[in-house]
Structure formats: C-alpha cells, structure tokens
Amino acid sequence: MAADTVFGSSHVLDSSSSTSSHPLSPGAGVVPAIENVVSTVNLGCTLDLKAIALHAPNAEYNPKRLAAVMIRIKEPKTTALIFSSGKMVCTGAKSEQQSRLAARKHARIIQKLGFDVKFNGFKIQNIVAAYDFTFPINLIRLANSHFKFSVYEPELFPGLIYRMKQSKIMVQVFSSGKIAIAGAQKRDEILKAFENIYPILMSFRADK
Amino acid sequence: MVYCNNCSRNVTGERVYDGPLCCTFCGKVLEEYNFASEPQFVKDSAGLSKLSGNFVKSVQDISDSRRRTLDKAFDDMRCMKDALSIDDYSDDVVETARRFYEIALERNFTRGRRSELVQAACLYLACRQKKKPFLLIDFSSYLNINVYELGSVYLQLCYVLYLAETRDLQKLIDPSIFIHKFTNVLIPEGNDEVVKTARDILASMKRDWMQTGRKPSGLCGAALYISALSHGLKCSKSDIIRIVHICEATLTKRLVEFENTDSGSLTIEELTEKEKELRTSSLTKKRPNTGSKEASIHEVLCKHMEKKPFAYGLCEECYEEFMKVSGGLDGGSDPPAFQRAEKERIAKLSIEENAKSVSGSPFASGSEKPENIGVSEGATNQAAMDERDNDKLPGVDGSDDESDNFSDIDDFEVDGYLHNEEEKHYKKIIWEEMNREYLEEQAAKEAAAAAAKEASMANYDKCPEDLQAAQELAAAAAEVVAKSRKERQQKRAAEAKKAGPAQTAAEATRRMLDRKRLSSKINYDALEKLFDEPVAPEKPKKQRNESHSDEKEEKVSKMGKEEGDLVDKYDDDNDEEGDEGGTFDNNLDFENEVYDYEDDYEYDGF
C-alpha cells in the first residue's frame, strides 16, 4: 500500500485526486508532517507493576499519582504507559509503523521480565500532524466567516479551534500560520481534513 | 424599570410586601400604592355579592422544586453580580443570565457540573452579550476555580445553547471596552485624556495585528501603561499587573512588541493625529481591496441575510463592527507570533545551509560545526532507519504472525533496557524510600483485610469471645485504614444498606451522628447511657421514639442551646435516617457540654 512509505515523500497519493477542481487545493506533495502517533495494545496478562518498575532502569512508577508504569525507549523515541491489567498505551512515535515497532519493543521488555505477554488488538488511536503555511492568518476574520465550525476564545487559548462537521477531526489554527491537525485514526483522515482546510486558509492570505 | 431621580438613571424597582416601590440602589420610595391581595367582593345590579375578577386556570407549568432551583440560582447570580459590581443599578444582566440558566436546566446541562460553575458561565455569557467589561478570570477568581475549567464549562454552554450556529459577530471581545474600567481602577478620579490615548494606542495595536491570539487584558494593560506614563501619571508596572491580571513578563513582552511596530516610534501627539485622520477617513466608507485570491461571494456570511455583501462577505453594518473589533486586515499584517516563527525558520535555514557546506568539506573545524554535523547525521540516520523500518516489517498490514515470539525485535537492544542484579537491588531501595507512604497504606490495608478474614473465620466457629475480639480487631484496623473520604463514604453506604432500620433510638442517633461526621467529638459511652433504660425491643418503636425525642429535647434545651427549632425538627421518628439531624451539627460542637451534661443530669427513666 502506498501509505506505507514515509509520509513526506508520497506523491502518488490522493492529495490531488479529490476536489482538485478547486483552484486553491494543495498541489502534489503538499502534505502535513505527522508529529505524534498514539496507539494501544493488550498484552493479555496481569502484570506486577512494582516488579517491572524495579527491574527496568528507565521506568517510572508513582502509584499515588498514576496506577501505571511509564517506560521510555530511545529507538524509536517513545513512551509507554503500562497498566496492571496488561493494557499498554504507546505515545511519541512519528509514524504508524514506528508506533507498532515501539509497542513491540516495549512488549519484549516486559516479556524478558518473565511475564507471558501477547500482542493482541494493536490499534492506532490518534494521529497528530502539523503544517506551516508561512503566512500570517487573521483569526478574527476566520472566526467570523466560519463561525459554525470555529471556536476562538483568546482568553483561554491563543489558537482557533476548527472542527469539521463531517468528521471528528480538530484543527488548531494559530496566527503565526502554523496549524495542528489531531483526532484522526487513519492517515487519510488527516489528508482529507488538510484538503478541506487548505483552500480556506489560502483564501485568507493577505497580499502585502 | 423606573426612573429614580436620586440615582438619575433607570433602575429595577423593588416592591416590598405589596407596598411602596423602592429603588434597589438608594432605597428612595418611588411609588406609594398599597396593594391588597385578598379576594374582593362587589355587589352586582341585583344586589348580590359577587367575587370581582375572573377565575384563571392555574398556569403552573414548572414544578415547585424546579422553581426553587431557579430561584436559588437567581439569588446566587445576583450575589455574584454584586460581588463583582457588574451592574449596580439594574438586574438586566442577571435576568438574561437567568434565562440562559433556564434553558441550560432544561437541556440537563447542570447535571454533573457544579451549579456555581454553570451560574458563572451564564453570567459571563450575559456580560459578553451586553458588552460589559468583565473577564473570565474575574469570575474564576471569585469562585476560586481554575480559569480553564470555567472556560470549558462556558464553551460547552455555548454549544448547548446553540450559540455557535448563530451568525453573531458580537461574540468576540473588543479590548477597548476594558480601557474605561481599568482606568477608573487605576486612577480613581478618572481621567479622560488617558482613556482617549489608551484607545488610540489600542487601535494602532489592532491594526498591527498584535491582537490575534492574545488575551485582551494584556493588550489593555500595555496600552494603559503607556498612556498613563505619557500623561505624566506615576504608575508602576506592578500597579498595572494587579489591575489587569497578567504577569510582568507578559506586560514587558507586549511593550516590546509595540515598540517594534511602526507606531511605537511616534510621539503621543503624532499618534493622536494619525488616529484622528484614520477615523475621519474611514467615514467615507470606501470598499477595501479584498485581494485577488478570494472567490467572489454573492451572499453574506453574517446574519443580515437580505443585505448585499460589502466586504469580506459581510454586510456594511457587520463590516463596520468587524473593523472596530479587529482593526482591519490591511496595515501591519505581521502578528508577533508570525514574526517569531519567521525568525525560527530563518535560523533553521541558516543551520541547514551551514550543514550542507560543511558536509561538502571532509574535516570539521570550529566549535559550531560539530553541532551541524550532528544535525545532518541525525537526518541521515532518520532516513536510514525509515528504510530499515520498511524492510523489517513486510507483513505489517494487520497480520499477527510474529506476535508472540517477538523474534523480530533486536534482543541485544532490549537487554540494554533491563537492570542487572546490583542495579535492581539499589533501585529497590530507592523506590521503597520514595514511596514509603504508599507502601505503608498498602500494608495497613492488607492487615485489615487479614484481620477481617480472621474475623469471618472466627464467626464461622461460633465462638463468642473470640468473635468479639476478632470483630473489634477488624473494626479497629478498618478504622485506621479507612482514611480516605471515598472509602469512608462507600463503607457508610454499604453499612446503611446492610443494616436496615435502627433497632433502638441510641443506634439511630449514633448512625445519624456517624453520617454527619461528628463521631470524633461524641462520647459514645455517654450516648449509650443516655438511652440506658430496660427497653424491651418488641415495644412499638414509634411511641418509644417520640417520648425519647421529647426527653431528648428537654435535655438539649437544658444544655443551654438557643436552637428553638430543634423542637420542631425532632418531631418525626428517629428511625429514619432523615435530615432532621441537621440542627444537631450546631448543638453538639462542644465536647465539654456533652460530658458536663452527662454528669449533671440524671435520667429519670420511665
């Protein structure tokens, strides 16, 4: 599948196939860069968190604050939260394959500590991507014209939060021209959201 | 709303006891008619007395408890309004807020949220609509809650009230409304000049796009500071910080940003001149240049559907409003956030260029070069790793063949992530030291569980003394352990469910006291002796308890408490774990009294 290749270089993909009639649609190869992938997996057995915390050097376990062990590995640079029920959350990876690889590495660590782990139900829960438009965006104007989708409360958060009606994807737009797309479970959801928001923001570009 | 000539404005009048109408602010009597509310009788033509007026079917569309909730909310909101001095003269804002609250109630928005949060959010929304200069931070500091928590409740409220759908430009805050308020706080005598200059400064800030993404209070603070200083008034940064609710670093940043804009280099007179010019020129209402990339819009995006679009897809009125709020889109077009991003981009570009030039030459000399090499190496490593990624996981599309043996993971690397024996030992010591409290709690819990188990085992053997001892032990251990409130509550709820109605008044009283959490201050032995009579439990409880309650009333009143309503409250049975024990809170605050009472009073028995 074409989606397996590293994101930035995908040029065959759908970014130009749909809504290409719009003059402001993103050209070929203009795609946001994925910054974070969050995934969960079930290791299939109960775990003794104290034993894990004591045997691994980069494990943190503060039972009063959170009932899970936090283990970090260097390659791919990720953090995993491991619960006593055997479920694990893996965050910090830069792509879906890396997230899977990292989850497997974490599971292997637990396996070496003597637990009978499996790798059930690996699922990507959230993908976060970022993109830089390199021109300033007037958030007030965006909030006025797209009031149905945008929430802009400068007292609470400096960015404007744009939620599409048809999907549950959320885009944060900042006045510096950078955006963050979050809430997707698959890569093409991100691409679709990006395609929707790109012409809107390009039309706001001020000609100096 | 009637006019009070003492306050010289319209006020909400208040009519006390159907009598004269008074001003709510100064108390002056505005109208003096007395109204009677009894039914009136008139004689008709035949000389028969008839009731004057018509019968009207009772229009009670909301239940009593709902009305009570609304009234309570109204009172709370009024208190909030007074505390923040939002509007001393009328209840308009609170009326609007009350209507929001009603709708929120109907949509079940108050369930699961603290009512004061919902009230504050409704009041803040009403202030926004009436353009009253109040920030979310004011409300959150009055209620002592996190401003972001209140903010999220407010956003959800907007969603529930469908306010997102309305094409309402006014939802966005215009920082200029705050200037007047802040100036009056800073300079109690009031100073129009300062206000005007501050407004001008703010308008120029808006044009330079300093406003996007910023809290309105920060900009106001900076504008006010500059304007006050330029008029010769002595005000320090800490004064401004106190009034405007921002920190010194933010204020400094805003001042620096303003300095960097074009208007920052003008003197005050030049600035005022420029603003006056702009204001007069905008009166000619020329259409702005919208730019070539914007598609032609034939219908307006604002709520005035029948008008034609003037600019940016808004009708004329809304366009004026938009210009006032945001300062327009021409001009600076250079928000400081964008400037910072640009600087970072340029810095990154220069690093990359250096790296490219360095990797061309074989040797790296100089201190900054190794960094750049690090960067470029990192980039190449990343690319290489990605390739390795793709080679390593050919069957990644959902197949779990290698799932359980993890043979694809490099063992050597994983071993590096595990401790050897010595490290394990040390880590154990360190961790136990750091988490000592938690371990102690766990140990106590286990001890209690073991004791309880023993108790149940002893129960099994049906041995009375051991049973009692084990029960006491279990009870004591359980007491020690159940420190957390949640556990105690759960325990109480479980016990209440298990135990059923109380057998004696003593037990009922004790239960009620336990529930009301006064247990540490009550001497239970005294309580036992209180009801120490040869009571046969078969006797009807009701009578017993009523006479008990009478006796109890006497005793309590003899203890010298002023709570006369205790007599009323103690009418019902003691069996039910009702709310009548509420007054007990006030009465049994003092340990001594309980003890003294025990000594002095002699129970006469029945």
Short mmCIF file of N, CA and C in Angstrom, two decimals, chain B residues 43 64 73 85 117 251 434 543 587 591:
data_model
loop_
_atom_site.label_atom_id
_atom_site.label_comp_id
_atom_site.label_asym_id
_atom_site.label_seq_id
_atom_site.Cartn_x
_atom_site.Cartn_y
_atom_site.Cartn_z
N LYS B 43 -71.02 44.28 44.65
CA LYS B 43 -72.44 43.99 44.51
C LYS B 43 -72.83 44.22 43.06
N ASP B 64 -42.64 22.75 41.68
CA ASP B 64 -42.15 23.53 42.80
C ASP B 64 -40.63 23.45 42.95
N ALA B 73 -30.74 29.77 41.99
CA ALA B 73 -29.72 30.16 41.00
C ALA B 73 -29.75 31.66 40.79
N SER B 85 -19.42 43.70 41.19
CA SER B 85 -20.01 45.02 40.84
C SER B 85 -20.19 45.17 39.35
N LEU B 117 -20.50 26.77 38.80
CA LEU B 117 -19.81 26.89 37.53
C LEU B 117 -20.79 27.27 36.43
N LEU B 251 3.57 41.64 30.31
CA LEU B 251 3.47 43.08 30.09
C LEU B 251 4.71 43.58 29.36
N MET B 434 11.28 6.29 48.32
CA MET B 434 10.49 7.38 47.77
C MET B 434 9.00 7.16 47.97
N GLN B 543 -43.86 5.00 69.52
CA GLN B 543 -44.14 5.65 70.80
C GLN B 543 -42.86 5.94 71.53
N ASN B 587 -25.53 22.03 67.60
CA ASN B 587 -25.64 21.85 69.04
C ASN B 587 -24.49 21.09 69.63
N GLU B 591 -17.33 19.50 73.04
CA GLU B 591 -17.22 18.21 73.72
C GLU B 591 -17.61 18.35 75.17
#
